[in-house]
Amino acid sequence: MEIEKLNEENIKTLLTKLLKRSPISYGRYEASVNEIIKNIRERGDAAVFELEKKFDKVDLTPENIRVSDEEIKEAYTKVDEKLLNVIRKSLKNIRSFHEKQRQNSWFTTDEKGIFLGQKVTPIAIAGVYVPGGKAAYPSSVLMNIVPAKVAGVPRIVMCTPPGADGKIYPPTLVAAHEAGADEIYKVGGAQAIAAMAFGTESVPKVDKIVGPGNIYVALAKKAVFGYVSIDSIAGPSEILILADETANAHYVAADLLSQAEHDELAAANLITTSEQLAKDVSREIDGYLPKLSRADIIRKSLENYGHLFVAENKEDAYDAVNQIASEHLEIVTKDPFLDMTKVKNAGAIFLGTWSSEPLGDYFAGPNHVLPTNGTAKFFSALCVDDFVKKSSIISYSEEALREAAGDIQDFAECEGLTAHANSVKVRFEK
Amino acid sequence: MEIEKLNEENIKTLLTKLLKRSPISYGRYEASVNEIIKNIRERGDAAVFELEKKFDKVDLTPENIRVSDEEIKEAYTKVDEKLLNVIRKSLKNIRSFHEKQRQNSWFTTDEKGIFLGQKVTPIAIAGVYVPGGKAAYPSSVLMNIVPAKVAGVPRIVMCTPPGADGKIYPPTLVAAHEAGADEIYKVGGAQAIAAMAFGTESVPKVDKIVGPGNIYVALAKKAVFGYVSIDSIAGPSEILILADETANAHYVAADLLSQAEHDELAAANLITTSEQLAKDVSREIDGYLPKLSRADIIRKSLENYGHLFVAENKEDAYDAVNQIASEHLEIVTKDPFLDMTKVKNAGAIFLGTWSSEPLGDYFAGPNHVLPTNGTAKFFSALCVDDFVKKSSIISYSEEALREAAGDIQDFAECEGLTAHANSVKVRFEK
């Protein structure tokens, strides 16, 4: 791999290229997605069955659209025990981390008789979308369901496309059942998103839709936002490694390659203050690459979105890290905790030699559903808070309201809202 | 006003009517909003100036688009001292409540050498939209800026349309300056949203856009979602009062009227278990209404979206309250705290006789930017959390990774991601 000097121009070019991968910039699919949504809204199940026949080549009916207990049992017989075992261990860690995110309702009082607070309530129905076929990752099923479960959501609905045999990929079913999905429907694509957003005879209307998907799924989620809540719109995966001369080039190369294998659009970048490290990593990558099973995908991803940048100093490196706002950031330096204090924007930050990124994908516990494409500047990892909402609580005593009454009336009158002023005034009239 | 029996049919009809008020269902404005956004993205300031000339009849230049310090000083001379005074008192309460929402970064450790956590960082630039003319409420300026300020956002940008004299409504400027806006631009409508989402020569690109607006603003916010973050899309205002025989009909009537005056699309509804109360409230409303300055608006709002429902029992009443998921809910019953425990969905809940809704609009401290149109089922009041994002932190020791290595490799291999497995494996090879 080529080595480049880090400068403003380079970073700008990279950012422009990365942003073009964003699913929301593909305007040309919008019309067909809107057509699907309209169809589902107007015709419900009939449209779902028709679209599933067209896209997934299956004959669905009100009787077989929902995955049965028997099908779940059957899936367990087809899943390797090793996988089941690791799903359970991973689930324990994911649950444990997310339980720490739980927020309490809280209140504050004032002796005048004022009670103010925030009441936290889980949403009633969460909808989880899981892609089918090659893109079905049991780890992703866990990551999307667990935060809803920990939040206390009483009904978790999942949609995922069936194969041509009408069955769901067994590891997906097993992961969903282990994580606690209550109902699973065999629907995929934009039709699944529309069905969950508006409800059909078979698929319940949900309050929030989460989960990754292809371009049709991403655009459908954006279209139904407001009718329901959605998580952020996921783009291709990314890793950025910030390393100095203390980093092990062999490991850095392996971590860059691990992210690049996801997808031809995946981005794997290195920023280092050590030219020697950049050279060593370059050599390691060239050596490794041919040996990996997904070498073709990796090669394309690195060609288009992969760089080895050498920064003149740490400040330039920090600045670039914050501009890129990567989904995954590894800090492999002499003092990673110190360097972490300089990072403003990143989905997940992995510190030190032993915190390889796949540790976060599968096992450590924090969510692997992370903001991509620079959206770590304003979005966060999927979390328990995504599945609750908060009601403000306001209770004033007569004494407290009497004291505030004049101010409230003044403010309301200044805004020309006399009935607002009146609603306070009447309470203190003789 | 007429009195109706509460039943499933009634509630369904009301919900359907309420939902039709949602700005996101007005498909026909989308094309012109998309045109404006495209224009701003491609031509920047030139497009902003052109659109401001067209819509607000003002000649903007790079020199006068930003509100100057002199203009802010001038605004202070035009604002009533009473208003300034109440703005400052209200600001204190809003700040104090929002400071309690602040969340710390947190971490957890395991003696194996595992450090996991969440780092909370404010977004870098917040964009606040403030409507112009009649719809400009200084209280709303405070409610949108304070949470960003308390979150620690270092740069708060505001856009608001100028009058035909090229000036901003003085109370808006004063409220913005008091709350802590750093930069104020004279741009309104969809062009303001597009300018903040993509940046122009004069208006900076922001990370998140909040604030109410007309249908063009709402649709523009939805269109730029994903490029930036946005708050929820606000619809017309709503109040729902849950009352029993202990409620004061005079006050209940005043509170219903206060919300109905906002807008012809505003919704003011009563659900009560006492037929006598419903009758008294009906009489009170009929008596009051002609005396109020905004009687025409109120009459239309009540005719279309206002009801006095008598419920057979408390359970039916709770159920309807949760189905409606009102922006504002007043509970005026014998034991409002007990009844509040039954409420799952509401933007803000006002408890007891002395907690009149305008108290929350102006003074108590909780945010008055609240979810409308049933979206309290999944959205919350604007809060400090809206202006921060969280990065997961993962740090494993060699010992901890060694112990997890086998499981991570198994999981990665089951998902067919061999380079993921490899990135862990290489660390423990001889």
PDB file of C-alpha atoms in Angstrom, chain A residues 17 31 77 97 108-109 122 157 170 181 217 219 222 234 246 288 302 317 320-321 331 338 346 365 367 386 405 421:
ATOM      1  CA  LYS A  17     -15.169  10.195  -0.983  1.00  0.00           C
ATOM      2  CA  ALA A  31     -39.354   6.738  -6.008  1.00  0.00           C
ATOM      3  CA  THR A  77     -31.071 -28.333  15.585  1.00  0.00           C
ATOM      4  CA  PHE A  97     -22.895  -3.362  29.643  1.00  0.00           C
ATOM      5  CA  THR A 108     -36.285  17.415  42.446  1.00  0.00           C
ATOM      6  CA  THR A 109     -38.317  19.311  45.022  1.00  0.00           C
ATOM      7  CA  PRO A 122     -40.054   2.179  27.707  1.00  0.00           C
ATOM      8  CA  VAL A 157     -41.036  -7.547  16.918  1.00  0.00           C
ATOM      9  CA  PRO A 170     -31.148 -20.665  11.464  1.00  0.00           C
ATOM     10  CA  ALA A 181     -37.555 -11.335  20.334  1.00  0.00           C
ATOM     11  CA  VAL A 217     -34.207  -0.376   3.853  1.00  0.00           C
ATOM     12  CA  LEU A 219     -34.382   4.986   2.441  1.00  0.00           C
ATOM     13  CA  LYS A 222     -35.815   7.748   6.458  1.00  0.00           C
ATOM     14  CA  ALA A 234     -26.162   3.070   8.838  1.00  0.00           C
ATOM     15  CA  THR A 246       5.217   1.881  19.779  1.00  0.00           C
ATOM     16  CA  TYR A 288      -1.171 -10.792   4.399  1.00  0.00           C
ATOM     17  CA  LEU A 302      -8.390  -0.490   0.354  1.00  0.00           C
ATOM     18  CA  ALA A 317      -3.323  13.655  13.863  1.00  0.00           C
ATOM     19  CA  ALA A 320      -7.819  14.576  11.362  1.00  0.00           C
ATOM     20  CA  VAL A 321      -9.276  11.971  13.733  1.00  0.00           C
ATOM     21  CA  ILE A 331      -5.677   4.198  19.546  1.00  0.00           C
ATOM     22  CA  LEU A 338      -4.251  10.393  27.299  1.00  0.00           C
ATOM     23  CA  ALA A 346     -15.839   8.542  17.186  1.00  0.00           C
ATOM     24  CA  GLY A 365     -20.469  -5.700  25.523  1.00  0.00           C
ATOM     25  CA  ASN A 367     -23.061  -1.967  21.110  1.00  0.00           C
ATOM     26  CA  ASP A 386     -33.083   4.652  22.267  1.00  0.00           C
ATOM     27  CA  ALA A 405     -48.298  33.966  38.695  1.00  0.00           C
ATOM     28  CA  ALA A 421     -52.264  34.536  30.986  1.00  0.00           C
TER      29      ALA A 421
END
